[in-house]
Coordinates of C-alpha atoms in Angstrom, one line a residue:
X1 CA 29.0 14.0 -36.4
X2 CA 32.4 14.5 -34.9
X3 CA 32.7 15.6 -31.3
X4 CA 35.8 17.6 -32.2
X5 CA 37.2 17.2 -28.8
X6 CA 34.2 18.6 -27.0
X7 CA 33.9 17.4 -23.4
X8 CA 30.7 15.9 -22.0
X9 CA 30.1 15.1 -18.3
X10 CA 27.7 12.3 -17.6
X11 CA 26.1 12.0 -14.2
X12 CA 25.1 8.4 -13.4
X13 CA 26.8 5.1 -14.3
X14 CA 23.8 3.0 -15.0
X15 CA 23.0 1.5 -18.4
X16 CA 21.7 4.7 -19.8
X17 CA 24.7 6.7 -18.7
X18 CA 27.2 4.0 -20.0
X19 CA 25.4 3.7 -23.3
X20 CA 25.4 7.5 -23.8
X21 CA 29.1 7.6 -23.0
X22 CA 29.9 4.8 -25.4
X23 CA 28.0 6.5 -28.3
X24 CA 29.5 9.9 -27.6
X25 CA 33.0 8.5 -27.6
X26 CA 32.3 6.8 -30.9
X27 CA 31.6 10.3 -32.2
X28 CA 34.9 11.7 -31.0
X29 CA 33.7 13.5 -27.8
X30 CA 35.8 13.5 -24.6
X31 CA 33.6 11.8 -22.0
X32 CA 33.7 11.7 -18.2
X33 CA 31.2 9.6 -16.3
X34 CA 30.6 10.2 -12.6
X35 CA 28.9 7.5 -10.5
X36 CA 28.1 8.1 -6.9
X37 CA 28.3 4.4 -6.0
X38 CA 31.2 2.0 -6.2
X39 CA 29.8 -0.1 -9.0
X40 CA 28.7 0.4 -12.6
X41 CA 25.3 -0.7 -14.0
X42 CA 22.7 0.8 -11.7
X43 CA 19.8 -1.7 -11.3
X44 CA 21.8 -4.2 -13.5
X45 CA 24.5 -4.6 -10.9
X46 CA 25.3 -8.2 -10.0
X47 CA 26.5 -10.5 -7.3
X48 CA 27.5 -14.2 -7.0
X49 CA 25.4 -17.3 -6.1
X50 CA 27.1 -20.7 -6.2
X51 CA 30.0 -19.3 -8.3
X52 CA 27.6 -17.9 -10.9
X53 CA 26.9 -14.3 -11.5
X54 CA 23.4 -13.0 -11.3
X55 CA 21.6 -9.6 -11.1
X56 CA 20.6 -8.1 -7.8
X57 CA 17.2 -7.3 -9.4
X58 CA 15.7 -9.9 -11.7
X59 CA 16.1 -9.2 -15.4
X60 CA 15.0 -10.6 -18.7
X61 CA 14.2 -9.2 -22.1
X62 CA 11.3 -9.6 -24.6
X63 CA 11.6 -10.5 -28.3
X64 CA 10.4 -6.9 -29.0
X65 CA 13.5 -5.5 -27.2
X66 CA 15.4 -4.9 -30.4
X67 CA 17.6 -2.1 -29.0
X68 CA 19.3 -4.3 -26.5
X69 CA 19.5 -7.2 -28.9
X70 CA 21.3 -5.0 -31.4
X71 CA 23.7 -3.7 -28.7
X72 CA 24.5 -7.2 -27.5
X73 CA 25.4 -8.2 -31.1
X74 CA 27.6 -5.1 -31.5
X75 CA 29.4 -6.0 -28.2
X76 CA 30.0 -9.6 -29.4
X77 CA 27.7 -11.1 -26.7
X78 CA 24.9 -12.5 -29.0
X79 CA 26.2 -16.1 -28.6
X80 CA 25.4 -15.9 -24.9
X81 CA 21.8 -14.6 -25.4
X82 CA 19.3 -17.5 -25.0
X83 CA 15.5 -17.5 -25.5
X84 CA 13.3 -19.7 -23.3
X85 CA 9.7 -20.3 -22.7
X86 CA 8.3 -18.4 -19.7
X87 CA 6.3 -20.1 -17.0
X88 CA 3.9 -17.7 -15.4
X89 CA 1.5 -18.4 -12.6
X90 CA -1.0 -16.7 -10.2
X91 CA -1.4 -17.4 -6.5
X92 CA -4.9 -16.7 -5.4
X93 CA -6.7 -17.9 -2.2
X94 CA -4.3 -20.7 -1.4
X95 CA -4.0 -22.1 -4.9
X96 CA -1.4 -21.9 -7.7
X97 CA -2.8 -21.4 -11.2
X98 CA -0.7 -21.6 -14.4
X99 CA -1.4 -18.4 -16.5
X100 CA 0.3 -18.6 -19.9
X101 CA -1.9 -20.1 -22.5
X102 CA -5.6 -19.7 -23.4
X103 CA -6.3 -23.1 -21.9
X104 CA -4.8 -21.8 -18.6
X105 CA -7.2 -18.9 -18.8
X106 CA -10.2 -21.2 -19.3
X107 CA -9.1 -23.2 -16.3
X108 CA -8.8 -20.1 -14.0
X109 CA -11.9 -20.8 -11.9
X110 CA -11.6 -17.8 -9.4
X111 CA -13.6 -15.9 -12.0
X112 CA -16.6 -17.2 -13.9
X113 CA -16.6 -18.6 -17.4
X114 CA -18.1 -15.4 -18.9
X115 CA -15.5 -13.3 -17.1
X116 CA -12.7 -15.6 -18.3
X117 CA -13.9 -15.1 -21.9
X118 CA -14.1 -11.4 -21.4
X119 CA -10.5 -11.4 -20.0
X120 CA -9.2 -13.2 -23.0
X121 CA -11.1 -10.9 -25.4
X122 CA -9.6 -7.9 -23.5
X123 CA -6.0 -9.2 -24.3
X124 CA -6.8 -9.8 -27.9
X125 CA -8.5 -6.4 -28.3
X126 CA -5.6 -4.5 -26.6
X127 CA -3.0 -6.4 -28.7
X128 CA -4.7 -5.1 -31.9
X129 CA -4.7 -1.5 -30.9
X130 CA -1.8 0.4 -32.5
X131 CA -2.5 3.8 -31.0
X132 CA -2.6 4.2 -27.2
X133 CA -3.9 7.8 -27.2
X134 CA -7.4 6.7 -26.7
X135 CA -6.4 5.2 -23.3
X136 CA -4.6 8.3 -22.0
X137 CA -7.5 9.9 -20.1
X138 CA -8.9 6.9 -18.4
X139 CA -7.6 4.8 -15.5
X140 CA -6.8 1.2 -15.9
X141 CA -9.3 0.4 -13.1
X142 CA -12.2 2.1 -14.9
X143 CA -11.4 0.7 -18.3
X144 CA -10.8 -2.9 -17.2
X145 CA -13.9 -2.9 -14.9
X146 CA -16.0 -1.7 -17.8
X147 CA -14.6 -3.9 -20.6
X148 CA -13.7 -7.1 -18.8
X149 CA -15.9 -6.8 -15.7
X150 CA -15.4 -5.8 -12.0
X151 CA -14.6 -9.3 -11.0
X152 CA -11.6 -9.4 -13.3
X153 CA -10.3 -6.2 -11.9
X154 CA -10.8 -7.4 -8.3
X155 CA -9.2 -10.8 -8.8
X156 CA -6.7 -10.5 -11.6
X157 CA -5.5 -6.9 -12.3
X158 CA -6.4 -4.9 -9.2
X159 CA -4.1 -6.9 -6.8
X160 CA -1.2 -6.6 -9.2
X161 CA -1.7 -2.8 -9.6
X162 CA -2.0 -2.3 -5.8
X163 CA 1.2 -4.4 -5.3
X164 CA 3.1 -2.5 -8.0
X165 CA 1.8 1.1 -7.5
X166 CA 0.5 1.1 -3.9
X167 CA -1.9 3.9 -3.1
X168 CA -1.6 5.2 -6.7
X169 CA -3.0 2.0 -8.2
X170 CA -6.4 3.4 -9.0
X171 CA -4.9 6.5 -10.8
X172 CA -2.6 4.6 -13.2
X173 CA -3.4 5.4 -16.8
X174 CA -4.9 2.7 -19.0
X175 CA -2.3 3.5 -21.6
X176 CA 0.3 1.8 -19.3
X177 CA -1.7 -1.4 -19.3
X178 CA -2.4 -1.3 -23.0
X179 CA 1.3 -1.1 -23.8
X180 CA 2.1 -3.8 -21.2
X181 CA -0.4 -6.3 -22.7
X182 CA 0.7 -5.5 -26.3
X183 CA 4.3 -6.1 -25.4
X184 CA 3.6 -9.4 -23.7
X185 CA 1.6 -10.7 -26.6
X186 CA 4.2 -9.6 -29.0
X187 CA 6.8 -11.7 -27.2
X188 CA 5.0 -14.9 -28.1
X189 CA 6.3 -17.2 -30.7
X190 CA 3.6 -18.2 -33.2
X191 CA 1.0 -15.7 -32.1
X192 CA -1.3 -15.4 -29.1
X193 CA -1.9 -19.1 -28.7
X194 CA 1.7 -19.8 -28.0
X195 CA 3.8 -19.4 -24.9
X196 CA 5.6 -16.3 -24.0
X197 CA 9.4 -16.3 -24.9
X198 CA 11.9 -14.3 -22.8
X199 CA 15.6 -13.7 -23.3
X200 CA 18.5 -13.9 -20.9
X201 CA 22.3 -13.4 -21.2
X202 CA 24.1 -16.4 -19.8
X203 CA 26.5 -15.2 -17.3
X204 CA 24.2 -12.3 -16.4
X205 CA 23.6 -8.9 -18.0
X206 CA 26.5 -7.8 -16.0
X207 CA 28.6 -9.0 -19.0
X208 CA 27.0 -6.2 -21.0
X209 CA 27.9 -3.7 -18.4
X210 CA 31.5 -5.0 -18.3
X211 CA 31.9 -4.8 -22.0
X212 CA 30.5 -1.3 -22.1
X213 CA 32.9 -0.2 -19.4
X214 CA 35.8 -1.9 -21.3
X215 CA 35.0 -0.2 -24.6
X216 CA 34.5 3.2 -22.9
X217 CA 38.0 2.9 -21.5
X218 CA 39.5 1.7 -24.8
X219 CA 38.0 4.7 -26.5
X220 CA 39.6 7.0 -24.0
X221 CA 36.6 7.6 -21.8
X222 CA 37.1 8.5 -18.1
X223 CA 35.1 6.6 -15.5
X224 CA 34.9 8.0 -12.0
X225 CA 33.2 5.5 -9.6
X226 CA 32.4 6.5 -6.0
X227 CA 32.5 10.1 -7.2
X228 CA 29.2 11.9 -6.3
X229 CA 28.3 15.1 -8.1
X230 CA 27.1 18.0 -5.9
X231 CA 25.5 20.2 -8.5
X232 CA 25.6 21.3 -12.2
X233 CA 27.6 24.4 -12.8
X234 CA 25.5 27.0 -14.8
X235 CA 27.0 30.2 -16.2
X236 CA 25.1 32.7 -18.3
X237 CA 22.2 30.2 -18.7
X238 CA 24.4 27.4 -19.9
X239 CA 25.7 24.3 -18.3
X240 CA 29.5 24.5 -18.1
X241 CA 30.4 21.5 -16.0
X242 CA 29.7 19.8 -12.7
X243 CA 30.9 20.5 -9.1
X244 CA 32.0 17.2 -7.4
X245 CA 31.0 16.5 -3.8
X246 CA 34.6 17.2 -2.7
X247 CA 34.3 20.7 -4.1
X248 CA 36.3 20.0 -7.3
X249 CA 34.9 21.7 -10.5
X250 CA 34.9 19.5 -13.6
X251 CA 34.3 21.7 -16.7
X252 CA 32.3 20.4 -19.7
X253 CA 30.7 21.6 -22.8
X254 CA 27.6 19.6 -22.1
X255 CA 26.2 17.7 -19.1
X256 CA 24.0 14.7 -19.3
X257 CA 22.2 13.5 -16.1
X258 CA 20.9 9.9 -16.1
X259 CA 19.7 10.1 -12.5
X260 CA 16.1 10.1 -11.2
X261 CA 14.1 13.3 -11.2
X262 CA 14.3 13.8 -7.5
X263 CA 18.1 13.8 -7.6
X264 CA 18.3 15.8 -10.8
X265 CA 16.3 18.7 -9.3
X266 CA 18.8 18.8 -6.4
X267 CA 21.7 18.9 -8.9
X268 CA 20.2 21.7 -11.0
X269 CA 18.2 24.1 -8.8
X270 CA 18.4 26.7 -11.6
X271 CA 15.8 24.9 -13.7
X272 CA 12.7 27.0 -14.4
X273 CA 9.5 26.1 -12.6
X274 CA 7.6 24.7 -15.6
X275 CA 10.3 22.1 -16.1
X276 CA 10.5 21.4 -12.4
X277 CA 6.8 20.8 -12.4
X278 CA 7.1 18.1 -15.1
X279 CA 9.8 16.3 -13.1
X280 CA 7.9 16.5 -9.9
X281 CA 4.7 15.4 -11.6
X282 CA 5.9 11.8 -12.0
X283 CA 6.1 9.9 -8.8
X284 CA 8.2 6.8 -8.3
X285 CA 8.0 3.6 -6.3
X286 CA 11.2 2.1 -4.7
X287 CA 12.2 -1.5 -5.3
X288 CA 13.0 -4.0 -2.6
X289 CA 14.3 -7.5 -3.5
X290 CA 15.1 -10.3 -1.1
X291 CA 17.1 -13.0 -3.0
X292 CA 17.2 -16.6 -1.6
X293 CA 19.5 -19.4 -2.6
X294 CA 17.7 -22.7 -2.0
X295 CA 18.5 -26.4 -2.0
X296 CA 15.3 -27.1 -4.0
X297 CA 12.8 -25.2 -6.0
X298 CA 9.8 -23.5 -4.2
X299 CA 7.4 -23.7 -7.2
X300 CA 7.5 -24.8 -10.9
X301 CA 7.0 -21.2 -12.1
X302 CA 9.4 -18.6 -13.3
X303 CA 7.1 -15.7 -12.5
X304 CA 4.4 -16.1 -9.8
X305 CA 2.1 -13.1 -9.3
X306 CA 0.7 -12.9 -5.8
X307 CA -2.9 -11.9 -6.2
X308 CA -3.6 -12.0 -2.5
X309 CA -2.9 -8.6 -1.1
X310 CA -2.7 -10.0 2.4
X311 CA 0.8 -11.1 1.4
X312 CA 3.7 -8.8 2.2
X313 CA 5.2 -9.0 -1.3
X314 CA 4.1 -8.6 -4.9
X315 CA 5.7 -11.5 -6.8
X316 CA 8.1 -14.5 -6.6
X317 CA 10.5 -14.7 -9.5
X318 CA 12.2 -18.1 -9.5
X319 CA 15.1 -17.5 -11.8
X320 CA 16.3 -21.1 -11.9
X321 CA 13.0 -22.2 -13.4
X322 CA 14.1 -20.1 -16.4
X323 CA 17.9 -20.4 -16.4
X324 CA 18.9 -23.8 -14.8
X325 CA 20.4 -24.2 -11.3
X326 CA 23.5 -25.7 -12.9
X327 CA 24.6 -22.2 -13.6
X328 CA 24.6 -21.4 -9.9
X329 CA 26.4 -24.4 -8.3
X330 CA 23.1 -26.4 -8.3
X331 CA 21.4 -23.9 -6.1
X332 CA 17.9 -22.5 -6.9
X333 CA 17.6 -18.7 -7.0
X334 CA 14.4 -17.0 -5.8
X335 CA 13.6 -13.3 -5.9
X336 CA 11.0 -12.0 -3.5
X337 CA 9.8 -8.8 -5.2
X338 CA 8.3 -5.6 -3.9
X339 CA 7.6 -2.1 -5.1
X340 CA 7.0 0.3 -2.2
X341 CA 6.5 4.0 -1.5
X342 CA 9.4 5.9 0.0
X343 CA 9.7 5.6 3.8
X344 CA 7.9 2.2 3.9
X345 CA 8.8 0.4 7.1
X346 CA 10.3 -2.6 5.2
X347 CA 13.2 -0.4 4.1
X348 CA 14.3 0.3 7.6
X349 CA 14.1 -3.3 8.7
X350 CA 17.2 -5.5 9.2
X351 CA 17.5 -8.5 6.9
X352 CA 16.4 -10.7 9.8
X353 CA 13.4 -8.6 10.5
X354 CA 12.3 -8.6 6.9
X355 CA 12.8 -12.4 6.7
X356 CA 10.6 -12.9 9.7
X357 CA 7.9 -11.0 7.8
X358 CA 8.3 -12.9 4.5
X359 CA 9.1 -16.4 5.7
X360 CA 5.6 -17.6 6.8
X361 CA 4.1 -16.7 3.4
X362 CA 6.6 -18.9 1.6
X363 CA 5.2 -21.8 3.6
X364 CA 1.7 -20.9 2.3
X365 CA 3.0 -21.1 -1.3
X366 CA 4.6 -24.4 -0.6
X367 CA 3.7 -26.1 2.7
X368 CA 6.8 -28.3 2.5
X369 CA 9.1 -25.2 2.7
X370 CA 11.6 -25.4 5.5
X371 CA 14.4 -23.1 6.7
X372 CA 16.9 -25.8 5.9
X373 CA 16.3 -25.2 2.2
X374 CA 17.9 -21.7 2.5
X375 CA 21.6 -21.6 1.8
X376 CA 21.9 -17.9 1.2
X377 CA 19.9 -14.7 1.7
X378 CA 20.5 -11.2 0.4
X379 CA 18.5 -7.9 0.4
X380 CA 18.8 -5.2 -2.3
X381 CA 17.2 -1.8 -2.4
X382 CA 16.6 0.4 -5.5
X383 CA 15.5 3.9 -5.0
X384 CA 13.2 5.5 -7.7
X385 CA 13.0 2.2 -9.6
X386 CA 9.5 2.4 -11.0
X387 CA 8.0 5.6 -12.4
X388 CA 4.2 5.7 -12.0
X389 CA 2.2 7.1 -15.0
X390 CA -1.2 8.3 -13.8
X391 CA -4.0 9.9 -15.8
X392 CA -2.8 13.2 -14.5
X393 CA 0.8 12.9 -15.7
X394 CA 0.3 10.5 -18.7
X395 CA 2.3 12.0 -21.6
X396 CA 3.6 15.0 -19.6
X397 CA 7.2 13.9 -19.4
X398 CA 10.2 16.3 -19.2
X399 CA 12.1 16.5 -22.6
X400 CA 15.7 15.4 -22.8
X401 CA 16.8 18.9 -23.7
X402 CA 16.2 21.0 -20.5
X403 CA 15.6 24.8 -20.6
X404 CA 19.3 25.2 -19.6
X405 CA 21.5 25.1 -22.7
X406 CA 23.9 22.2 -22.7
X407 CA 22.0 20.3 -19.9
X408 CA 20.2 17.1 -20.7
X409 CA 18.1 14.6 -18.8
X410 CA 17.7 10.9 -19.6
X411 CA 15.9 8.6 -17.1
X412 CA 13.0 6.2 -16.7
X413 CA 10.4 9.0 -16.3
X414 CA 10.8 9.7 -20.0
X415 CA 10.0 6.2 -21.4
X416 CA 6.2 6.7 -21.3
X417 CA 4.2 4.6 -22.2
X418 CA 6.8 1.9 -21.9
X419 CA 7.5 0.1 -18.6
X420 CA 10.9 0.2 -17.0
X421 CA 13.6 -2.0 -18.5
X422 CA 17.2 -2.2 -19.8
X423 CA 16.0 -2.0 -23.4
X424 CA 14.6 1.5 -22.8
X425 CA 17.6 2.6 -20.7
X426 CA 19.8 1.8 -23.7
X427 CA 17.4 3.6 -26.0
X428 CA 17.5 6.6 -23.7
X429 CA 21.3 6.6 -23.7
X430 CA 21.4 6.5 -27.5
X431 CA 18.8 9.2 -28.0
X432 CA 20.4 11.7 -25.6
X433 CA 23.8 11.0 -27.2
X434 CA 22.3 11.8 -30.6
X435 CA 20.8 15.1 -29.3
X436 CA 24.1 16.1 -27.7
X437 CA 26.0 15.4 -30.9
X438 CA 23.5 17.3 -33.0
X439 CA 23.4 20.3 -30.7
X440 CA 27.2 20.5 -30.4
X441 CA 27.5 20.4 -34.2
X442 CA 25.1 23.3 -34.4
X443 CA 27.0 25.3 -31.8
X444 CA 30.3 24.6 -33.6
X445 CA 28.8 25.8 -36.9
X446 CA 27.8 29.1 -35.3
X447 CA 31.3 29.6 -33.9
X448 CA 32.8 29.1 -37.3

């Protein structure tokens, strides 16, 4: 489908927006991308540690993430994609437990033997379920407590849900957990008895962003960083462009917004109430990551879930137990991960104040930890990073085509029942580009 010179304005320069721009340019559209911040990539933006480039928010992909794998091949980046065994652990009541293989599960003594067997059977059962509709109307808490036992919810799943979803943990739909477990099992080589395998792009996923930006420019696309959009221009019920923050109108035949629902509703106040209700019905958690560069590793795990809710963070992601420290000047990189509700006090703390909160708990993970290990410290914040799918909103997502002709939405609230991730951002970008191309072709045929 040829764009025939039609102009598309894309609001948001994250992975979804860049992918949509790339695909539309390949179809012959004129594309302008407007990004409020100074950098491209959104949650995939990067910084440097020890001369090596790394994401501000930890990233990896699963073997089932076929959309991003295909794009990396198209962009010529496949040789840099490596697959490594994951090392997952759980911290509970002062002890570190490996939690990857069935043997690890059998050795997880915080729950009794019968509950361990029930937990293993739960994973096998969920993996075999192809249709998640049966899980839509029940909370994860209720289903897990009934199927695997209350103890497994209290010790294993409950703390993780409370850490990720806060006060909304008990309302999260079981369909989310079903899909999460199915995805994790599917990323094992050789079946459920083998270790999980994860992928990473050596040099960071920022290379993918760079290549998308380069190809967009080579195809004649226009990239406008540090250029906020004030609102979508709507005339006679149709989107006809965007009004920039400086008051400059930018005409377009179609507008694609890849921003969070909260921002989108501010940009398009003309949307009817039923669509507004769908957007408002999906709450978000914000992301907070403190990244440390260390002289030595804190643990032996890549991903350590903190199942003690007395801790002030959700997980420790020790990137260099996955991708070696030789890529970062010999330094070890540790992410301290949190998902928090908007307005949480941690977001208003200085870096030093937040460090004062976190630091004592690292010593509980590894009693040998000392401040002299730390060679660098950074804090990154990501608004609207995690959509929360509850029993109330499960499956009630806003469609990409909005009720305003020529106005489209593509963001993480529409990936249900998947969890957030670059693979799905890319898929969103490709899907919305296809819709725009199809609709523009239909409009052109009417004009003829």
